[in-house]
Amino acid sequence: FDNGQTSDQKYARRKASMSIRENIAEIRRRIDEAARETGRTGADITLVGASKMNDAAACQEAIAAGIDVLGENRVQEMVTKLAENAYDGAPLHFIGHLQRNKVKQVVGKAALIQSAGSVELLDEIEKQAEKLGIVQDVLLEVNIGGEAAKSGFAPEAVEAAAAHAKELAHVRVRGLMTIPPAGAARDENMVYFEKVHALYVDINRKMYNNGLDYLSMGMSGDFADAIRAGSNMVRVGTAIFGARDYTK
């Protein structure tokens, strides 16, 4: 007897008592379910554990449970946890807003910077990567909702940004990333996801000969819909690690 609850509601009810390993297993199941609706499987989707405000032990628990990638939002937290070997055993992505004056702390440490959202930031990443003699992988962040408070390229500017990045010897674009506007309804989110997917397909075909790898869309509350819209990389935090305590 479930009082007519949806599967998402029943999952939310159970999650509070579940471990990180159990949470990841359940998310994998839901990822696979959504992927199969698009002719793919869960194996085609990269699961990034957004580990903001979770300690090194929690990161290691997620890695032991088979997380594909860990993603950090804050540079100083990332630096601290690197020193604690928090990410040993899994790739590290930087997924938060990146200020140009902190680029040197991230380039060469993160396997992928998912939040390259301005030409100036791309140029700063290029400078630091050149100093280190490496090529830094990035995703171009798309500000699909046109929010003034959010970083990222306007949809109509992404192609020019990609063209600029192709001129940089030490930056390699691997795909696109987006976050829909906060508070958007589910049907609005789907429209945003579908628009970025169409942009990804177009740029991939026209500029990269279908060589791009990642379309990073979807978080704890909407990753299944993002996958249905074409995402192949999702960034999941609270649904893995539990609610964050912002009073600390």
PDB file of C-alpha atoms in Angstrom:
ATOM      1  CA  PHE A   1       0.000   0.000   0.000  1.00  0.00           C
ATOM      2  CA  ASP A   2       1.698   3.209  -1.138  1.00  0.00           C
ATOM      3  CA  ASN A   3      -1.026   5.865  -0.925  1.00  0.00           C
ATOM      4  CA  GLY A   4      -0.709   6.483  -4.640  1.00  0.00           C
ATOM      5  CA  GLN A   5       2.844   7.810  -4.345  1.00  0.00           C
ATOM      6  CA  THR A   6       4.969   8.123  -7.454  1.00  0.00           C
ATOM      7  CA  SER A   7       8.244   6.235  -7.748  1.00  0.00           C
ATOM      8  CA  ASP A   8      10.143   9.511  -7.147  1.00  0.00           C
ATOM      9  CA  GLN A   9       8.175  10.142  -3.935  1.00  0.00           C
ATOM     10  CA  LYS A  10       8.767   6.612  -2.678  1.00  0.00           C
ATOM     11  CA  TYR A  11      12.472   6.967  -3.503  1.00  0.00           C
ATOM     12  CA  ALA A  12      12.687  10.257  -1.570  1.00  0.00           C
ATOM     13  CA  ARG A  13      10.974   8.625   1.425  1.00  0.00           C
ATOM     14  CA  ARG A  14      13.482   5.776   1.477  1.00  0.00           C
ATOM     15  CA  LYS A  15      16.611   7.767   0.732  1.00  0.00           C
ATOM     16  CA  ALA A  16      17.025   9.299   4.180  1.00  0.00           C
ATOM     17  CA  SER A  17      18.035   5.929   5.619  1.00  0.00           C
ATOM     18  CA  MET A  18      20.158   4.804   2.684  1.00  0.00           C
ATOM     19  CA  SER A  19      23.950   4.746   2.521  1.00  0.00           C
ATOM     20  CA  ILE A  20      26.018   6.407  -0.192  1.00  0.00           C
ATOM     21  CA  ARG A  21      26.487   2.978  -1.802  1.00  0.00           C
ATOM     22  CA  GLU A  22      22.747   2.316  -1.764  1.00  0.00           C
ATOM     23  CA  ASN A  23      22.002   5.794  -3.102  1.00  0.00           C
ATOM     24  CA  ILE A  24      24.399   5.309  -6.011  1.00  0.00           C
ATOM     25  CA  ALA A  25      22.879   1.925  -6.823  1.00  0.00           C
ATOM     26  CA  GLU A  26      19.379   3.428  -6.862  1.00  0.00           C
ATOM     27  CA  ILE A  27      20.487   6.376  -8.999  1.00  0.00           C
ATOM     28  CA  ARG A  28      22.182   3.978 -11.416  1.00  0.00           C
ATOM     29  CA  ARG A  29      18.889   2.108 -11.712  1.00  0.00           C
ATOM     30  CA  ARG A  30      16.984   5.304 -12.469  1.00  0.00           C
ATOM     31  CA  ILE A  31      19.663   6.443 -14.937  1.00  0.00           C
ATOM     32  CA  ASP A  32      19.421   3.141 -16.780  1.00  0.00           C
ATOM     33  CA  GLU A  33      15.639   3.346 -16.853  1.00  0.00           C
ATOM     34  CA  ALA A  34      15.705   6.843 -18.369  1.00  0.00           C
ATOM     35  CA  ALA A  35      18.505   5.991 -20.803  1.00  0.00           C
ATOM     36  CA  ARG A  36      16.609   2.981 -22.152  1.00  0.00           C
ATOM     37  CA  GLU A  37      13.780   5.315 -23.150  1.00  0.00           C
ATOM     38  CA  THR A  38      16.249   6.922 -25.598  1.00  0.00           C
ATOM     39  CA  GLY A  39      17.767   3.716 -26.960  1.00  0.00           C
ATOM     40  CA  ARG A  40      20.774   3.824 -24.654  1.00  0.00           C
ATOM     41  CA  THR A  41      21.635   2.178 -21.337  1.00  0.00           C
ATOM     42  CA  GLY A  42      23.058   3.393 -18.055  1.00  0.00           C
ATOM     43  CA  ALA A  43      26.519   2.485 -19.337  1.00  0.00           C
ATOM     44  CA  ASP A  44      26.226   5.399 -21.782  1.00  0.00           C
ATOM     45  CA  ILE A  45      25.748   7.953 -18.972  1.00  0.00           C
ATOM     46  CA  THR A  46      28.589   9.330 -16.834  1.00  0.00           C
ATOM     47  CA  LEU A  47      27.589   9.813 -13.196  1.00  0.00           C
ATOM     48  CA  VAL A  48      29.385  12.716 -11.507  1.00  0.00           C
ATOM     49  CA  GLY A  49      29.106  12.804  -7.727  1.00  0.00           C
ATOM     50  CA  ALA A  50      28.827  16.486  -6.779  1.00  0.00           C
ATOM     51  CA  SER A  51      30.700  16.302  -3.485  1.00  0.00           C
ATOM     52  CA  LYS A  52      30.443  19.918  -2.305  1.00  0.00           C
ATOM     53  CA  MET A  53      30.447  20.134   1.497  1.00  0.00           C
ATOM     54  CA  ASN A  54      31.156  16.412   1.848  1.00  0.00           C
ATOM     55  CA  ASP A  55      34.415  15.279   3.391  1.00  0.00           C
ATOM     56  CA  ALA A  56      37.189  13.080   2.056  1.00  0.00           C
ATOM     57  CA  ALA A  57      35.699   9.987   3.706  1.00  0.00           C
ATOM     58  CA  ALA A  58      32.387  10.522   1.883  1.00  0.00           C
ATOM     59  CA  CYS A  59      34.255  10.971  -1.395  1.00  0.00           C
ATOM     60  CA  GLN A  60      36.151   7.745  -0.827  1.00  0.00           C
ATOM     61  CA  GLU A  61      32.909   5.952   0.033  1.00  0.00           C
ATOM     62  CA  ALA A  62      31.426   7.102  -3.276  1.00  0.00           C
ATOM     63  CA  ILE A  63      34.537   5.966  -5.152  1.00  0.00           C
ATOM     64  CA  ALA A  64      34.398   2.551  -3.450  1.00  0.00           C
ATOM     65  CA  ALA A  65      30.764   2.328  -4.560  1.00  0.00           C
ATOM     66  CA  GLY A  66      31.781   2.861  -8.181  1.00  0.00           C
ATOM     67  CA  ILE A  67      31.067   6.528  -8.864  1.00  0.00           C
ATOM     68  CA  ASP A  68      32.414   7.503 -12.307  1.00  0.00           C
ATOM     69  CA  VAL A  69      33.662  10.980 -11.412  1.00  0.00           C
ATOM     70  CA  LEU A  70      33.712  13.360  -8.459  1.00  0.00           C
ATOM     71  CA  GLY A  71      32.887  17.010  -9.076  1.00  0.00           C
ATOM     72  CA  GLU A  72      33.719  20.020  -6.923  1.00  0.00           C
ATOM     73  CA  ASN A  73      32.109  23.478  -6.958  1.00  0.00           C
ATOM     74  CA  ARG A  74      34.529  25.416  -4.774  1.00  0.00           C
ATOM     75  CA  VAL A  75      38.217  25.872  -5.447  1.00  0.00           C
ATOM     76  CA  GLN A  76      39.408  26.044  -1.845  1.00  0.00           C
ATOM     77  CA  GLU A  77      37.416  22.967  -0.860  1.00  0.00           C
ATOM     78  CA  MET A  78      38.858  21.127  -3.846  1.00  0.00           C
ATOM     79  CA  VAL A  79      42.422  22.112  -2.887  1.00  0.00           C
ATOM     80  CA  THR A  80      41.905  21.009   0.715  1.00  0.00           C
ATOM     81  CA  LYS A  81      40.433  17.667  -0.281  1.00  0.00           C
ATOM     82  CA  LEU A  82      43.156  17.049  -2.868  1.00  0.00           C
ATOM     83  CA  ALA A  83      45.659  17.308  -0.015  1.00  0.00           C
ATOM     84  CA  GLU A  84      43.598  14.701   1.842  1.00  0.00           C
ATOM     85  CA  ASN A  85      43.634  12.329  -1.174  1.00  0.00           C
ATOM     86  CA  ALA A  86      39.845  12.530  -1.291  1.00  0.00           C
ATOM     87  CA  TYR A  87      39.642  11.839  -5.024  1.00  0.00           C
ATOM     88  CA  ASP A  88      42.148   8.997  -5.292  1.00  0.00           C
ATOM     89  CA  GLY A  89      40.612   6.365  -7.540  1.00  0.00           C
ATOM     90  CA  ALA A  90      38.303   8.547  -9.636  1.00  0.00           C
ATOM     91  CA  PRO A  91      38.661  11.471 -12.064  1.00  0.00           C
ATOM     92  CA  LEU A  92      38.023  14.947 -10.659  1.00  0.00           C
ATOM     93  CA  HIS A  93      35.927  17.549 -12.472  1.00  0.00           C
ATOM     94  CA  PHE A  94      35.468  21.181 -11.520  1.00  0.00           C
ATOM     95  CA  ILE A  95      31.765  21.933 -11.912  1.00  0.00           C
ATOM     96  CA  GLY A  96      31.220  25.286 -10.181  1.00  0.00           C
ATOM     97  CA  HIS A  97      31.705  28.920 -11.129  1.00  0.00           C
ATOM     98  CA  LEU A  98      35.411  29.495 -11.728  1.00  0.00           C
ATOM     99  CA  GLN A  99      36.933  32.932 -11.170  1.00  0.00           C
ATOM    100  CA  ARG A 100      39.838  33.854 -13.401  1.00  0.00           C
ATOM    101  CA  ASN A 101      42.118  34.549 -10.414  1.00  0.00           C
ATOM    102  CA  LYS A 102      41.662  30.932  -9.256  1.00  0.00           C
ATOM    103  CA  VAL A 103      42.284  29.221 -12.585  1.00  0.00           C
ATOM    104  CA  LYS A 104      45.872  28.324 -11.666  1.00  0.00           C
ATOM    105  CA  GLN A 105      44.582  26.235  -8.748  1.00  0.00           C
ATOM    106  CA  VAL A 106      42.327  24.164 -10.989  1.00  0.00           C
ATOM    107  CA  VAL A 107      44.122  23.729 -14.332  1.00  0.00           C
ATOM    108  CA  GLY A 108      46.070  20.491 -14.314  1.00  0.00           C
ATOM    109  CA  LYS A 109      44.262  19.305 -11.168  1.00  0.00           C
ATOM    110  CA  ALA A 110      40.795  18.759 -12.648  1.00  0.00           C
ATOM    111  CA  ALA A 111      40.546  16.340 -15.552  1.00  0.00           C
ATOM    112  CA  LEU A 112      37.657  18.428 -16.905  1.00  0.00           C
ATOM    113  CA  ILE A 113      36.531  21.987 -16.179  1.00  0.00           C
ATOM    114  CA  GLN A 114      32.804  21.883 -16.847  1.00  0.00           C
ATOM    115  CA  SER A 115      32.160  25.590 -16.326  1.00  0.00           C
ATOM    116  CA  ALA A 116      34.113  27.461 -19.012  1.00  0.00           C
ATOM    117  CA  GLY A 117      31.595  30.230 -19.515  1.00  0.00           C
ATOM    118  CA  SER A 118      33.436  33.216 -20.982  1.00  0.00           C
ATOM    119  CA  VAL A 119      36.096  33.964 -23.573  1.00  0.00           C
ATOM    120  CA  GLU A 120      38.194  35.625 -20.868  1.00  0.00           C
ATOM    121  CA  LEU A 121      38.079  32.465 -18.763  1.00  0.00           C
ATOM    122  CA  LEU A 122      39.050  30.327 -21.756  1.00  0.00           C
ATOM    123  CA  ASP A 123      42.026  32.611 -22.349  1.00  0.00           C
ATOM    124  CA  GLU A 124      43.082  32.375 -18.701  1.00  0.00           C
ATOM    125  CA  ILE A 125      42.839  28.576 -18.806  1.00  0.00           C
ATOM    126  CA  GLU A 126      44.953  28.622 -21.982  1.00  0.00           C
ATOM    127  CA  LYS A 127      47.662  30.721 -20.285  1.00  0.00           C
ATOM    128  CA  GLN A 128      47.921  28.448 -17.275  1.00  0.00           C
ATOM    129  CA  ALA A 129      47.791  25.240 -19.307  1.00  0.00           C
ATOM    130  CA  GLU A 130      50.566  26.561 -21.548  1.00  0.00           C
ATOM    131  CA  LYS A 131      52.722  27.239 -18.475  1.00  0.00           C
ATOM    132  CA  LEU A 132      52.193  23.646 -17.360  1.00  0.00           C
ATOM    133  CA  GLY A 133      52.719  22.221 -20.838  1.00  0.00           C
ATOM    134  CA  ILE A 134      49.361  20.479 -20.865  1.00  0.00           C
ATOM    135  CA  VAL A 135      46.050  20.551 -22.726  1.00  0.00           C
ATOM    136  CA  GLN A 136      43.133  21.275 -20.397  1.00  0.00           C
ATOM    137  CA  ASP A 137      39.796  19.688 -21.246  1.00  0.00           C
ATOM    138  CA  VAL A 138      36.739  21.903 -20.771  1.00  0.00           C
ATOM    139  CA  LEU A 139      33.017  22.059 -21.381  1.00  0.00           C
ATOM    140  CA  LEU A 140      31.446  25.286 -22.617  1.00  0.00           C
ATOM    141  CA  GLU A 141      28.803  26.382 -20.133  1.00  0.00           C
ATOM    142  CA  VAL A 142      25.549  27.529 -21.715  1.00  0.00           C
ATOM    143  CA  ASN A 143      23.418  30.075 -19.847  1.00  0.00           C
ATOM    144  CA  ILE A 144      20.268  28.701 -21.414  1.00  0.00           C
ATOM    145  CA  GLY A 145      17.877  30.781 -19.291  1.00  0.00           C
ATOM    146  CA  GLY A 146      19.660  34.089 -19.932  1.00  0.00           C
ATOM    147  CA  GLU A 147      20.022  34.694 -16.192  1.00  0.00           C
ATOM    148  CA  ALA A 148      21.992  37.810 -15.320  1.00  0.00           C
ATOM    149  CA  ALA A 149      23.337  36.271 -12.105  1.00  0.00           C
ATOM    150  CA  LYS A 150      24.588  33.117 -13.811  1.00  0.00           C
ATOM    151  CA  SER A 151      27.777  32.677 -15.817  1.00  0.00           C
ATOM    152  CA  GLY A 152      27.891  30.971 -19.193  1.00  0.00           C
ATOM    153  CA  PHE A 153      27.569  31.750 -22.870  1.00  0.00           C
ATOM    154  CA  ALA A 154      24.273  32.845 -24.351  1.00  0.00           C
ATOM    155  CA  PRO A 155      23.036  30.132 -26.736  1.00  0.00           C
ATOM    156  CA  GLU A 156      23.673  32.334 -29.743  1.00  0.00           C
ATOM    157  CA  ALA A 157      27.276  32.926 -28.591  1.00  0.00           C
ATOM    158  CA  VAL A 158      28.298  29.298 -28.092  1.00  0.00           C
ATOM    159  CA  GLU A 159      29.395  28.697 -31.680  1.00  0.00           C
ATOM    160  CA  ALA A 160      31.701  31.725 -31.611  1.00  0.00           C
ATOM    161  CA  ALA A 161      33.081  30.595 -28.249  1.00  0.00           C
ATOM    162  CA  ALA A 162      33.784  27.159 -29.675  1.00  0.00           C
ATOM    163  CA  ALA A 163      35.530  28.736 -32.656  1.00  0.00           C
ATOM    164  CA  HIS A 164      37.663  30.822 -30.285  1.00  0.00           C
ATOM    165  CA  ALA A 165      38.549  27.774 -28.195  1.00  0.00           C
ATOM    166  CA  LYS A 166      39.654  25.893 -31.299  1.00  0.00           C
ATOM    167  CA  GLU A 167      42.334  28.549 -31.778  1.00  0.00           C
ATOM    168  CA  LEU A 168      43.778  27.842 -28.320  1.00  0.00           C
ATOM    169  CA  ALA A 169      46.568  25.281 -28.381  1.00  0.00           C
ATOM    170  CA  HIS A 170      46.188  24.230 -24.729  1.00  0.00           C
ATOM    171  CA  VAL A 171      42.407  24.069 -24.385  1.00  0.00           C
ATOM    172  CA  ARG A 172      40.250  21.261 -25.750  1.00  0.00           C
ATOM    173  CA  VAL A 173      36.471  21.515 -25.793  1.00  0.00           C
ATOM    174  CA  ARG A 174      34.849  18.182 -24.984  1.00  0.00           C
ATOM    175  CA  GLY A 175      31.202  19.269 -25.003  1.00  0.00           C
ATOM    176  CA  LEU A 176      28.604  21.524 -23.372  1.00  0.00           C
ATOM    177  CA  MET A 177      27.179  21.965 -19.872  1.00  0.00           C
ATOM    178  CA  THR A 178      24.071  23.760 -18.646  1.00  0.00           C
ATOM    179  CA  ILE A 179      21.945  24.400 -15.560  1.00  0.00           C
ATOM    180  CA  PRO A 180      18.316  25.430 -16.136  1.00  0.00           C
ATOM    181  CA  PRO A 181      16.993  28.444 -14.209  1.00  0.00           C
ATOM    182  CA  ALA A 182      16.307  27.792 -10.549  1.00  0.00           C
ATOM    183  CA  GLY A 183      12.644  27.245  -9.867  1.00  0.00           C
ATOM    184  CA  ALA A 184      11.739  26.317 -13.440  1.00  0.00           C
ATOM    185  CA  ALA A 185       8.833  23.904 -13.715  1.00  0.00           C
ATOM    186  CA  ARG A 186       9.468  20.414 -15.056  1.00  0.00           C
ATOM    187  CA  ASP A 187       8.035  21.154 -18.503  1.00  0.00           C
ATOM    188  CA  GLU A 188      10.147  24.329 -18.703  1.00  0.00           C
ATOM    189  CA  ASN A 189      13.249  22.338 -17.734  1.00  0.00           C
ATOM    190  CA  MET A 190      12.586  19.883 -20.540  1.00  0.00           C
ATOM    191  CA  VAL A 191      12.419  22.746 -23.043  1.00  0.00           C
ATOM    192  CA  TYR A 192      15.748  24.085 -21.774  1.00  0.00           C
ATOM    193  CA  PHE A 193      17.354  20.641 -21.913  1.00  0.00           C
ATOM    194  CA  GLU A 194      16.058  20.038 -25.421  1.00  0.00           C
ATOM    195  CA  LYS A 195      17.371  23.411 -26.622  1.00  0.00           C
ATOM    196  CA  VAL A 196      20.870  22.700 -25.311  1.00  0.00           C
ATOM    197  CA  HIS A 197      20.782  19.205 -26.777  1.00  0.00           C
ATOM    198  CA  ALA A 198      19.897  20.672 -30.181  1.00  0.00           C
ATOM    199  CA  LEU A 199      22.734  23.175 -29.816  1.00  0.00           C
ATOM    200  CA  TYR A 200      25.139  20.374 -28.886  1.00  0.00           C
ATOM    201  CA  VAL A 201      24.125  18.270 -31.897  1.00  0.00           C
ATOM    202  CA  ASP A 202      24.465  21.230 -34.249  1.00  0.00           C
ATOM    203  CA  ILE A 203      27.887  22.366 -33.017  1.00  0.00           C
ATOM    204  CA  ASN A 204      29.134  18.792 -32.788  1.00  0.00           C
ATOM    205  CA  ARG A 205      28.228  18.159 -36.412  1.00  0.00           C
ATOM    206  CA  LYS A 206      29.318  21.502 -37.874  1.00  0.00           C
ATOM    207  CA  MET A 207      32.505  22.175 -35.904  1.00  0.00           C
ATOM    208  CA  TYR A 208      33.773  18.906 -34.423  1.00  0.00           C
ATOM    209  CA  ASN A 209      32.859  16.253 -36.992  1.00  0.00           C
ATOM    210  CA  ASN A 210      30.791  14.590 -34.243  1.00  0.00           C
ATOM    211  CA  GLY A 211      33.858  14.346 -32.041  1.00  0.00           C
ATOM    212  CA  LEU A 212      32.445  15.923 -28.889  1.00  0.00           C
ATOM    213  CA  ASP A 213      31.993  13.563 -25.956  1.00  0.00           C
ATOM    214  CA  TYR A 214      29.878  15.152 -23.247  1.00  0.00           C
ATOM    215  CA  LEU A 215      26.567  16.883 -22.804  1.00  0.00           C
ATOM    216  CA  SER A 216      26.436  17.570 -19.064  1.00  0.00           C
ATOM    217  CA  MET A 217      22.851  18.283 -18.003  1.00  0.00           C
ATOM    218  CA  GLY A 218      20.820  17.209 -14.998  1.00  0.00           C
ATOM    219  CA  MET A 219      21.224  17.234 -11.223  1.00  0.00           C
ATOM    220  CA  SER A 220      19.559  15.464  -8.286  1.00  0.00           C
ATOM    221  CA  GLY A 221      16.061  16.706  -9.020  1.00  0.00           C
ATOM    222  CA  ASP A 222      15.993  16.428 -12.797  1.00  0.00           C
ATOM    223  CA  PHE A 223      18.666  14.039 -14.039  1.00  0.00           C
ATOM    224  CA  ALA A 224      16.178  11.529 -15.455  1.00  0.00           C
ATOM    225  CA  ASP A 225      14.481  14.198 -17.563  1.00  0.00           C
ATOM    226  CA  ALA A 226      17.874  15.516 -18.700  1.00  0.00           C
ATOM    227  CA  ILE A 227      18.815  12.015 -19.878  1.00  0.00           C
ATOM    228  CA  ARG A 228      15.524  11.716 -21.725  1.00  0.00           C
ATOM    229  CA  ALA A 229      16.429  14.990 -23.462  1.00  0.00           C
ATOM    230  CA  GLY A 230      19.838  13.676 -24.548  1.00  0.00           C
ATOM    231  CA  SER A 231      22.256  14.262 -21.649  1.00  0.00           C
ATOM    232  CA  ASN A 232      25.075  11.741 -21.274  1.00  0.00           C
ATOM    233  CA  MET A 233      26.589  13.196 -18.090  1.00  0.00           C
ATOM    234  CA  VAL A 234      24.700  14.066 -14.900  1.00  0.00           C
ATOM    235  CA  ARG A 235      25.913  15.867 -11.776  1.00  0.00           C
ATOM    236  CA  VAL A 236      24.231  14.420  -8.683  1.00  0.00           C
ATOM    237  CA  GLY A 237      24.959  15.659  -5.159  1.00  0.00           C
ATOM    238  CA  THR A 238      22.233  15.518  -2.518  1.00  0.00           C
ATOM    239  CA  ALA A 239      20.660  12.361  -3.934  1.00  0.00           C
ATOM    240  CA  ILE A 240      23.998  10.622  -3.306  1.00  0.00           C
ATOM    241  CA  PHE A 241      25.431  12.332  -0.239  1.00  0.00           C
ATOM    242  CA  GLY A 242      22.284  13.636   1.470  1.00  0.00           C
ATOM    243  CA  ALA A 243      21.118  17.189   2.111  1.00  0.00           C
ATOM    244  CA  ARG A 244      23.862  19.761   2.614  1.00  0.00           C
ATOM    245  CA  ASP A 245      23.980  21.675   5.887  1.00  0.00           C
ATOM    246  CA  TYR A 246      24.524  25.307   4.871  1.00  0.00           C
ATOM    247  CA  THR A 247      24.529  26.469   8.501  1.00  0.00           C
ATOM    248  CA  LYS A 248      28.018  25.054   9.050  1.00  0.00           C
TER     249      LYS A 248
END
